[in-house]
mmCIF file of C-alpha atoms in Angstrom:
data_model
loop_
_atom_site.group_PDB
_atom_site.id
_atom_site.type_symbol
_atom_site.label_atom_id
_atom_site.label_comp_id
_atom_site.label_asym_id
_atom_site.label_seq_id
_atom_site.Cartn_x
_atom_site.Cartn_y
_atom_site.Cartn_z
ATOM 1 C CA MET A 1378 9.639 -64.687 -40.225
ATOM 2 C CA MET A 1379 6.767 -65.966 -38.096
ATOM 3 C CA ARG A 1380 8.458 -64.915 -34.885
ATOM 4 C CA LYS A 1381 8.958 -61.413 -36.277
ATOM 5 C CA LEU A 1382 5.275 -61.328 -37.176
ATOM 6 C CA PHE A 1383 4.350 -62.274 -33.621
ATOM 7 C CA VAL A 1384 6.512 -59.403 -32.345
ATOM 8 C CA LEU A 1385 4.722 -56.983 -34.635
ATOM 9 C CA PHE A 1386 1.374 -58.162 -33.337
ATOM 10 C CA PHE A 1387 2.606 -57.487 -29.817
ATOM 11 C CA ILE A 1388 3.743 -54.015 -30.834
ATOM 12 C CA LEU A 1389 0.261 -53.398 -32.160
ATOM 13 C CA GLN A 1390 -1.157 -53.780 -28.688
ATOM 14 C CA SER A 1391 1.678 -51.923 -26.895
ATOM 15 C CA PHE A 1392 0.274 -48.470 -26.277
ATOM 16 C CA ILE A 1393 1.695 -45.779 -23.982
ATOM 17 C CA LEU A 1394 1.418 -46.652 -20.303
ATOM 18 C CA PHE A 1395 0.445 -44.230 -17.618
ATOM 19 C CA GLY A 1396 1.949 -45.578 -14.383
ATOM 20 C CA GLN A 1397 1.666 -44.396 -10.848
ATOM 21 C CA ASP A 1398 4.365 -41.798 -11.430
ATOM 22 C CA TYR A 1399 2.452 -40.159 -14.290
ATOM 23 C CA GLN A 1400 2.323 -36.420 -13.792
ATOM 24 C CA ARG A 1401 -0.129 -33.987 -15.231
ATOM 25 C CA VAL A 1402 0.943 -31.951 -18.224
ATOM 26 C CA VAL A 1403 1.445 -28.438 -16.911
ATOM 27 C CA GLU A 1404 1.975 -25.573 -19.312
ATOM 28 C CA THR A 1405 3.809 -22.667 -17.757
ATOM 29 C CA ILE A 1406 4.815 -19.294 -19.087
ATOM 30 C CA CYS A 1407 7.794 -19.574 -21.397
ATOM 31 C CA ILE A 1408 10.340 -16.767 -21.813
ATOM 32 C CA THR A 1409 12.981 -17.091 -24.515
ATOM 33 C CA PRO A 1410 16.519 -15.725 -24.040
ATOM 34 C CA TYR A 1411 17.368 -13.422 -26.937
ATOM 35 C CA ILE A 1412 19.996 -10.789 -27.721
ATOM 36 C CA PRO A 1413 19.561 -8.821 -30.967
ATOM 37 C CA ASP A 1414 22.402 -8.230 -33.374
ATOM 38 C CA GLU A 1415 22.290 -4.514 -32.603
ATOM 39 C CA VAL A 1416 23.862 -5.120 -29.179
ATOM 40 C CA GLN A 1417 27.614 -4.678 -29.491
ATOM 41 C CA PHE A 1418 30.209 -6.711 -27.589
ATOM 42 C CA PRO A 1419 33.990 -6.496 -27.455
ATOM 43 C CA ASP A 1420 34.045 -10.068 -28.709
ATOM 44 C CA ASN A 1421 31.398 -12.325 -30.244
ATOM 45 C CA GLN A 1422 32.112 -14.969 -27.617
ATOM 46 C CA LEU A 1423 31.008 -12.523 -24.926
ATOM 47 C CA LYS A 1424 27.553 -12.360 -26.501
ATOM 48 C CA LYS A 1425 27.355 -16.135 -26.169
ATOM 49 C CA VAL A 1426 28.410 -15.889 -22.515
ATOM 50 C CA LEU A 1427 25.618 -13.400 -21.787
ATOM 51 C CA LEU A 1428 23.084 -15.496 -23.701
ATOM 52 C CA ASP A 1429 24.134 -18.550 -21.693
ATOM 53 C CA ARG A 1430 23.622 -16.601 -18.457
ATOM 54 C CA LEU A 1431 20.138 -15.556 -19.616
ATOM 55 C CA THR A 1432 19.378 -19.212 -20.333
ATOM 56 C CA GLN A 1433 20.387 -20.099 -16.787
ATOM 57 C CA VAL A 1434 18.110 -17.340 -15.512
ATOM 58 C CA VAL A 1435 15.009 -18.742 -17.238
ATOM 59 C CA VAL A 1436 15.898 -22.374 -16.490
ATOM 60 C CA GLN A 1437 16.389 -21.855 -12.765
ATOM 61 C CA ASN A 1438 13.276 -19.696 -12.542
ATOM 62 C CA GLY A 1439 11.097 -22.325 -14.259
ATOM 63 C CA LEU A 1440 10.495 -20.397 -17.475
ATOM 64 C CA ALA A 1441 12.553 -22.352 -19.986
ATOM 65 C CA SER A 1442 10.151 -25.017 -21.242
ATOM 66 C CA LYS A 1443 9.874 -24.997 -25.012
ATOM 67 C CA GLY A 1444 6.847 -22.869 -25.691
ATOM 68 C CA HIS A 1445 4.075 -23.144 -28.230
ATOM 69 C CA ASP A 1446 4.299 -19.413 -28.867
ATOM 70 C CA ASN A 1447 7.773 -18.048 -28.208
ATOM 71 C CA ARG A 1448 6.792 -14.406 -28.395
ATOM 72 C CA PHE A 1449 7.983 -13.458 -24.896
ATOM 73 C CA VAL A 1450 11.680 -12.815 -24.402
ATOM 74 C CA ILE A 1451 14.283 -11.856 -21.858
ATOM 75 C CA SER A 1452 17.135 -9.795 -23.191
ATOM 76 C CA ALA A 1453 20.015 -7.776 -21.779
ATOM 77 C CA ASN A 1454 22.314 -4.938 -22.665
ATOM 78 C CA THR A 1455 25.602 -3.945 -21.075
ATOM 79 C CA HIS A 1456 27.314 -0.641 -20.353
ATOM 80 C CA ASN A 1457 30.882 -0.035 -19.247
ATOM 81 C CA VAL A 1458 30.642 2.066 -16.077
ATOM 82 C CA SER A 1459 34.362 2.319 -15.401
ATOM 83 C CA GLU A 1460 37.650 0.719 -16.328
ATOM 84 C CA SER A 1461 41.009 0.911 -14.597
ATOM 85 C CA ARG A 1462 44.334 -0.868 -14.221
ATOM 86 C CA THR A 1463 45.316 -2.434 -10.923
ATOM 87 C CA SER A 1464 48.570 -1.604 -9.152
ATOM 88 C CA THR A 1465 49.441 -5.269 -8.858
ATOM 89 C CA LEU A 1466 52.228 -7.015 -10.723
ATOM 90 C CA PRO A 1467 51.368 -7.917 -13.330
ATOM 91 C CA ALA A 1468 48.786 -5.163 -13.729
ATOM 92 C CA LYS A 1469 45.247 -6.294 -14.532
ATOM 93 C CA THR A 1470 42.158 -4.643 -15.920
ATOM 94 C CA ALA A 1471 39.367 -3.913 -13.422
ATOM 95 C CA LEU A 1472 35.931 -3.297 -14.864
ATOM 96 C CA ARG A 1473 32.575 -2.171 -13.509
ATOM 97 C CA LEU A 1474 29.846 -3.383 -15.838
ATOM 98 C CA SER A 1475 26.198 -2.314 -15.805
ATOM 99 C CA VAL A 1476 23.809 -4.993 -17.085
ATOM 100 C CA THR A 1477 20.163 -4.152 -17.735
ATOM 101 C CA PHE A 1478 17.634 -6.950 -18.192
ATOM 102 C CA TYR A 1479 14.426 -6.624 -20.208
ATOM 103 C CA VAL A 1480 11.332 -8.831 -20.334
ATOM 104 C CA GLY A 1481 8.526 -8.297 -22.777
ATOM 105 C CA ASP A 1482 6.592 -9.240 -25.880
ATOM 106 C CA GLY A 1483 9.350 -9.554 -28.429
ATOM 107 C CA LYS A 1484 6.977 -10.118 -31.308
ATOM 108 C CA GLU A 1485 5.096 -6.859 -30.756
ATOM 109 C CA GLY A 1486 8.091 -5.048 -29.241
ATOM 110 C CA ILE A 1487 6.259 -4.224 -26.007
ATOM 111 C CA LEU A 1488 8.497 -3.909 -22.948
ATOM 112 C CA PHE A 1489 6.962 -5.323 -19.757
ATOM 113 C CA SER A 1490 9.720 -4.878 -17.177
ATOM 114 C CA SER A 1491 13.395 -4.143 -16.704
ATOM 115 C CA GLY A 1492 16.025 -4.349 -13.985
ATOM 116 C CA ASN A 1493 19.639 -3.329 -13.589
ATOM 117 C CA ILE A 1494 22.626 -4.735 -11.748
ATOM 118 C CA GLU A 1495 26.284 -3.727 -11.574
ATOM 119 C CA LEU A 1496 29.044 -6.306 -11.687
ATOM 120 C CA LYS A 1497 32.796 -6.180 -11.187
ATOM 121 C CA GLY A 1498 35.224 -8.126 -13.276
ATOM 122 C CA ILE A 1499 38.976 -8.432 -13.376
ATOM 123 C CA GLY A 1500 41.299 -9.960 -15.935
ATOM 124 C CA SER A 1501 44.548 -9.636 -17.782
ATOM 125 C CA GLY A 1502 42.769 -7.596 -20.439
ATOM 126 C CA TYR A 1503 39.474 -5.849 -21.163
ATOM 127 C CA GLU A 1504 37.725 -8.859 -22.689
ATOM 128 C CA GLU A 1505 38.764 -11.152 -19.863
ATOM 129 C CA ALA A 1506 37.535 -8.645 -17.277
ATOM 130 C CA TYR A 1507 34.275 -8.324 -19.213
ATOM 131 C CA ARG A 1508 33.809 -12.082 -19.215
ATOM 132 C CA SER A 1509 34.631 -12.242 -15.512
ATOM 133 C CA ALA A 1510 31.864 -9.737 -14.786
ATOM 134 C CA LEU A 1511 29.268 -11.585 -16.900
ATOM 135 C CA TYR A 1512 29.995 -14.848 -15.106
ATOM 136 C CA LYS A 1513 28.842 -13.177 -11.891
ATOM 137 C CA ILE A 1514 25.246 -12.919 -13.115
ATOM 138 C CA ARG A 1515 23.203 -15.011 -10.661
ATOM 139 C CA PRO A 1516 19.728 -16.331 -11.626
ATOM 140 C CA ASN A 1517 18.478 -15.696 -8.073
ATOM 141 C CA ASN A 1518 19.612 -12.062 -8.012
ATOM 142 C CA PRO A 1519 16.703 -10.130 -6.432
ATOM 143 C CA GLU A 1520 16.688 -7.505 -9.176
ATOM 144 C CA ILE A 1521 16.513 -10.172 -11.895
ATOM 145 C CA VAL A 1522 13.832 -12.154 -10.076
ATOM 146 C CA GLN A 1523 11.747 -9.009 -9.609
ATOM 147 C CA CYS A 1524 12.086 -8.209 -13.301
ATOM 148 C CA LEU A 1525 10.836 -11.705 -14.160
ATOM 149 C CA GLU A 1526 7.939 -11.525 -11.712
ATOM 150 C CA VAL A 1527 6.691 -8.238 -13.123
ATOM 151 C CA GLY A 1528 7.083 -9.619 -16.634
ATOM 152 C CA LYS A 1529 5.147 -12.773 -15.742
ATOM 153 C CA SER A 1530 2.283 -10.745 -14.273
ATOM 154 C CA ARG A 1531 2.066 -8.729 -17.497
ATOM 155 C CA ILE A 1532 2.077 -11.933 -19.553
ATOM 156 C CA MET A 1533 -0.748 -13.327 -17.421
ATOM 157 C CA ALA A 1534 -2.737 -10.148 -17.923
ATOM 158 C CA TYR A 1535 -2.170 -10.490 -21.657
ATOM 159 C CA TYR A 1536 -3.562 -14.041 -21.767
ATOM 160 C CA ASP A 1537 -6.458 -13.169 -19.478
ATOM 161 C CA GLN A 1538 -7.356 -10.476 -21.975
ATOM 162 C CA ILE A 1539 -7.007 -12.480 -25.201
ATOM 163 C CA GLY A 1540 -7.846 -15.969 -23.881
ATOM 164 C CA LYS A 1541 -11.436 -15.872 -25.093
ATOM 165 C CA SER A 1542 -10.444 -14.866 -28.607
ATOM 166 C CA VAL A 1543 -7.759 -17.602 -28.638
ATOM 167 C CA ILE A 1544 -10.403 -20.198 -27.817
ATOM 168 C CA GLN A 1545 -12.702 -18.841 -30.517
ATOM 169 C CA ARG A 1546 -9.887 -18.883 -33.061
ATOM 170 C CA ALA A 1547 -9.084 -22.504 -32.173
ATOM 171 C CA GLY A 1548 -12.717 -23.444 -32.772
ATOM 172 C CA SER A 1549 -12.579 -21.836 -36.214
ATOM 173 C CA LEU A 1550 -9.439 -23.800 -37.089
ATOM 174 C CA ILE A 1551 -11.046 -27.062 -35.997
ATOM 175 C CA ALA A 1552 -14.044 -26.289 -38.199
ATOM 176 C CA VAL A 1553 -11.770 -26.439 -41.257
ATOM 177 C CA GLY A 1554 -9.885 -29.511 -40.009
ATOM 178 C CA ASN A 1555 -6.718 -27.731 -38.872
ATOM 179 C CA TYR A 1556 -6.283 -29.708 -35.663
ATOM 180 C CA ASP A 1557 -2.540 -29.244 -35.178
ATOM 181 C CA GLU A 1558 -2.593 -25.447 -35.332
ATOM 182 C CA ALA A 1559 -5.736 -25.236 -33.194
ATOM 183 C CA ILE A 1560 -4.275 -27.454 -30.477
ATOM 184 C CA ASN A 1561 -0.986 -25.560 -30.513
ATOM 185 C CA LEU A 1562 -2.899 -22.293 -30.155
ATOM 186 C CA LEU A 1563 -4.763 -23.602 -27.116
ATOM 187 C CA PHE A 1564 -1.488 -24.714 -25.542
ATOM 188 C CA THR A 1565 -0.274 -21.104 -25.539
ATOM 189 C CA ILE A 1566 -2.667 -20.303 -22.679
ATOM 190 C CA PRO A 1567 -0.603 -20.861 -19.504
ATOM 191 C CA MET A 1568 -1.834 -22.653 -16.408
ATOM 192 C CA PRO A 1569 -2.411 -19.629 -14.131
ATOM 193 C CA CYS A 1570 -4.689 -17.989 -16.725
ATOM 194 C CA LYS A 1571 -8.439 -17.967 -16.046
ATOM 195 C CA HIS A 1572 -9.021 -19.513 -19.496
ATOM 196 C CA TYR A 1573 -6.587 -22.374 -18.897
ATOM 197 C CA GLN A 1574 -9.069 -25.046 -17.806
ATOM 198 C CA ARG A 1575 -11.361 -24.391 -20.747
ATOM 199 C CA ALA A 1576 -8.393 -24.587 -23.129
ATOM 200 C CA GLN A 1577 -7.248 -27.901 -21.617
ATOM 201 C CA GLU A 1578 -10.720 -29.405 -22.000
ATOM 202 C CA MET A 1579 -10.761 -28.397 -25.647
ATOM 203 C CA ILE A 1580 -7.266 -29.826 -26.193
ATOM 204 C CA ALA A 1581 -8.366 -33.181 -24.774
ATOM 205 C CA ARG A 1582 -11.497 -33.271 -26.937
ATOM 206 C CA TYR A 1583 -9.767 -32.179 -30.141
ATOM 207 C CA SER A 1584 -6.877 -34.561 -29.511
ATOM 208 C CA GLU A 1585 -9.288 -37.453 -29.081
ATOM 209 C CA GLU A 1586 -10.979 -36.570 -32.376
ATOM 210 C CA ARG A 1587 -7.623 -36.275 -34.120
ATOM 211 C CA ILE A 1588 -6.342 -39.594 -32.762
ATOM 212 C CA GLU A 1589 -9.564 -41.364 -33.722
ATOM 213 C CA SER A 1590 -9.270 -40.067 -37.283
ATOM 214 C CA TYR A 1591 -5.585 -40.985 -37.418
ATOM 215 C CA ASN A 1592 -6.255 -44.502 -36.136
ATOM 216 C CA LYS A 1593 -8.959 -45.004 -38.762
ATOM 217 C CA ASP A 1594 -6.512 -43.995 -41.476
ATOM 218 C CA LEU A 1595 -3.914 -46.406 -40.126
ATOM 219 C CA LEU A 1596 -6.431 -49.220 -40.108
ATOM 220 C CA LEU A 1597 -7.355 -48.499 -43.736
ATOM 221 C CA GLN A 1598 -3.681 -48.428 -44.732
ATOM 222 C CA ALA A 1599 -3.007 -51.700 -42.933
ATOM 223 C CA LYS A 1600 -5.961 -53.399 -44.623
ATOM 224 C CA ALA A 1601 -4.826 -52.111 -48.005
ATOM 225 C CA ALA A 1602 -1.318 -53.466 -47.415
ATOM 226 C CA TRP A 1603 -2.718 -56.848 -46.370
ATOM 227 C CA HIS A 1604 -5.161 -57.221 -49.245
ATOM 228 C CA ALA A 1605 -2.442 -56.249 -51.720
ATOM 229 C CA ASP A 1606 -0.309 -59.163 -50.508
ATOM 230 C CA MET A 1607 -2.124 -61.736 -48.397
ATOM 231 C CA SER A 1608 1.054 -63.482 -47.324
ATOM 232 C CA GLU A 1609 3.335 -63.412 -44.315
ATOM 233 C CA ASP A 1610 5.140 -60.434 -45.846
ATOM 234 C CA GLY A 1611 1.863 -58.600 -46.376
ATOM 235 C CA ALA A 1612 0.765 -59.341 -42.828
ATOM 236 C CA GLU A 1613 4.094 -58.040 -41.544
ATOM 237 C CA ARG A 1614 3.702 -54.776 -43.453
ATOM 238 C CA ALA A 1615 0.144 -54.381 -42.206
ATOM 239 C CA MET A 1616 1.136 -54.931 -38.607
ATOM 240 C CA SER A 1617 4.043 -52.508 -38.974
ATOM 241 C CA ILE A 1618 1.571 -49.825 -40.028
ATOM 242 C CA MET A 1619 -0.779 -50.702 -37.185
ATOM 243 C CA SER A 1620 1.989 -50.400 -34.608
ATOM 244 C CA ALA A 1621 1.492 -46.607 -34.776
ATOM 245 C CA VAL A 1622 -2.056 -46.852 -33.388
ATOM 246 C CA GLN A 1623 -2.447 -45.153 -30.006
ATOM 247 C CA TYR A 1624 -5.275 -44.844 -27.488
ATOM 248 C CA PRO A 1625 -7.787 -46.802 -29.587
ATOM 249 C CA SER A 1626 -11.463 -46.315 -28.889
ATOM 250 C CA LYS A 1627 -13.691 -49.341 -28.370
ATOM 251 C CA THR A 1628 -14.724 -49.091 -32.002
ATOM 252 C CA ILE A 1629 -11.127 -49.090 -33.227
ATOM 253 C CA SER A 1630 -10.183 -51.884 -30.826
ATOM 254 C CA GLY A 1631 -13.024 -54.012 -32.151
ATOM 255 C CA GLN A 1632 -11.947 -53.397 -35.730
ATOM 256 C CA ILE A 1633 -8.354 -54.245 -34.856
ATOM 257 C CA ASP A 1634 -9.404 -57.542 -33.304
ATOM 258 C CA LYS A 1635 -11.517 -58.351 -36.356
ATOM 259 C CA PHE A 1636 -8.648 -57.521 -38.673
ATOM 260 C CA CYS A 1637 -6.199 -59.636 -36.672
ATOM 261 C CA ALA A 1638 -8.625 -62.538 -36.864
ATOM 262 C CA GLU A 1639 -8.869 -62.088 -40.629
ATOM 263 C CA VAL A 1640 -5.100 -62.148 -40.993
ATOM 264 C CA SER A 1641 -4.942 -65.175 -38.726
ATOM 265 C CA SER A 1642 -7.410 -67.157 -40.776
ATOM 266 C CA HIS A 1643 -5.368 -66.664 -43.958
ATOM 267 C CA LEU A 1644 -2.009 -67.625 -42.499
ATOM 268 C CA LYS A 1645 -2.484 -71.353 -42.817
ATOM 269 C CA THR A 1646 1.092 -72.093 -41.761
ATOM 270 C CA LEU A 1647 0.223 -71.075 -38.197
ATOM 271 C CA SER A 1648 -1.151 -73.549 -35.729
ATOM 272 C CA ASN A 1649 -4.733 -72.513 -34.952
ATOM 273 C CA GLN A 1650 -4.355 -73.437 -31.311
ATOM 274 C CA ARG A 1651 -1.098 -71.534 -30.974
ATOM 275 C CA TRP A 1652 -2.626 -68.537 -32.703
ATOM 276 C CA LYS A 1653 -5.595 -68.520 -30.315
ATOM 277 C CA ILE A 1654 -3.243 -68.580 -27.336
ATOM 278 C CA GLU A 1655 -1.159 -65.755 -28.787
ATOM 279 C CA MET A 1656 -4.239 -63.660 -29.509
ATOM 280 C CA GLN A 1657 -5.615 -64.195 -26.016
ATOM 281 C CA GLN A 1658 -2.318 -63.072 -24.532
ATOM 282 C CA LEU A 1659 -2.367 -59.996 -26.736
ATOM 283 C CA GLN A 1660 -5.927 -59.149 -25.744
ATOM 284 C CA ASN A 1661 -5.121 -59.582 -22.046
ATOM 285 C CA ARG A 1662 -2.101 -57.328 -22.372
ATOM 286 C CA HIS A 1663 -4.145 -54.751 -24.239
ATOM 287 C CA HIS A 1664 -6.811 -54.648 -21.533
ATOM 288 C CA GLU A 1665 -4.209 -54.380 -18.763
ATOM 289 C CA GLU A 1666 -2.442 -51.491 -20.469
ATOM 290 C CA MET A 1667 -5.584 -49.559 -21.332
ATOM 291 C CA ALA A 1668 -6.940 -50.067 -17.802
ATOM 292 C CA HIS A 1669 -4.524 -47.349 -16.690
ATOM 293 C CA ILE A 1670 -6.448 -44.725 -18.660
ATOM 294 C CA GLN A 1671 -10.049 -45.850 -18.335
ATOM 295 C CA SER A 1672 -11.370 -43.004 -16.197
ATOM 296 C CA GLU A 1673 -12.477 -39.799 -17.880
ATOM 297 C CA LYS A 1674 -9.737 -37.810 -16.151
ATOM 298 C CA GLU A 1675 -7.008 -40.261 -17.079
ATOM 299 C CA ARG A 1676 -8.111 -40.373 -20.694
ATOM 300 C CA SER A 1677 -8.208 -36.576 -20.862
ATOM 301 C CA LEU A 1678 -4.663 -36.400 -19.514
ATOM 302 C CA ALA A 1679 -3.564 -39.035 -22.017
ATOM 303 C CA TYR A 1680 -5.047 -37.086 -24.918
ATOM 304 C CA ILE A 1681 -3.470 -33.841 -23.679
ATOM 305 C CA LYS A 1682 -0.090 -35.559 -23.383
ATOM 306 C CA ALA A 1683 -0.402 -36.939 -26.916
ATOM 307 C CA ALA A 1684 -1.465 -33.543 -28.228
ATOM 308 C CA GLU A 1685 1.505 -31.761 -26.684
ATOM 309 C CA SER A 1686 4.148 -33.397 -28.866
ATOM 310 C CA VAL A 1687 2.018 -32.949 -31.985
ATOM 311 C CA ALA A 1688 1.468 -29.262 -31.252
ATOM 312 C CA LYS A 1689 5.131 -28.616 -30.551
ATOM 313 C CA THR A 1690 6.121 -30.374 -33.749
ATOM 314 C CA TRP A 1691 3.759 -28.072 -35.610
ATOM 315 C CA ALA A 1692 5.171 -25.024 -33.823
ATOM 316 C CA ASN A 1693 8.776 -26.040 -34.512
ATOM 317 C CA ASN A 1694 8.009 -26.266 -38.223
ATOM 318 C CA GLN A 1695 6.784 -22.667 -38.338
ATOM 319 C CA PRO A 1696 9.041 -19.746 -39.306
ATOM 320 C CA ASP A 1697 11.090 -18.303 -36.462
ATOM 321 C CA VAL A 1698 9.506 -15.443 -34.564
ATOM 322 C CA VAL A 1699 10.918 -12.080 -35.650
ATOM 323 C CA TYR A 1700 11.689 -10.081 -32.511
ATOM 324 C CA ARG A 1701 11.468 -6.290 -32.547
ATOM 325 C CA ILE A 1702 13.091 -5.178 -29.319
ATOM 326 C CA TYR A 1703 16.125 -3.160 -30.393
ATOM 327 C CA HIS A 1704 14.471 0.070 -29.211
ATOM 328 C CA TRP A 1705 14.089 -1.126 -25.608
ATOM 329 C CA TRP A 1706 17.450 0.315 -24.541
ATOM 330 C CA TYR A 1707 17.681 3.400 -26.755
#
């Protein structure tokens, strides 16, 4: 029991490390592959094949990171240009397939760019030839890349235009204590945008405020658990709660140390000398770990990193975006 308690005390001081290989959080433009139900395919599996190819397109072009606002989409529609049977034995189906790609604001239904390629497929039947043609979609196809580049420039123009209002909206959400939504909203502004730096500064500040409030709540919960049962079991529950503390301020760190000392003084079964040694080791470890994020820049990056997962969790719990793009190819 005592050894488990020691482990929990160590967990309390084990915060996220930022080593030499730590990289800055970079938010890029995110484009979501999407094919509406209105697009008809000879077989439902062929829709999946095309969707998989679109996923490869955004992944290999650096646009597939899970976004905080998945309003922008890449879609595609196909058209059978020609179909024939080969003179070989056995005869096969030869198909020329036209594939048009679309990039735009799926939420508002605004088309930004489009591009077309023609592909040839061959197979024992129509569906196999169709699949063969789709598999020839290459993410680095110049027409596809150009379509993406034009789409990205339109997306940047969009955020340059609304960035100021996004920042103002985030401030209003913070004013009513809605930190998660505000931070997620600020994360929607991509790195190349002229409002990006301002948004990142606000994310760091709001994340710090949120973490401070969260750590205070954890400390209160831990104290309540301890005072409800001032035994080894109570101490274990308190330390389990406190293990969730992250990036503590000097104020929180001081309160943690004071609380640990209080718990220590009531656990009479522990050797005082051994406890002092254990506590000193914990404090040394704490200082070494937190030394990695002592500068203002490092702390800002740490808060932004912490905010990212919180914001994405909030975004993932929101209703799916309803895309209105069926009219793009009619």
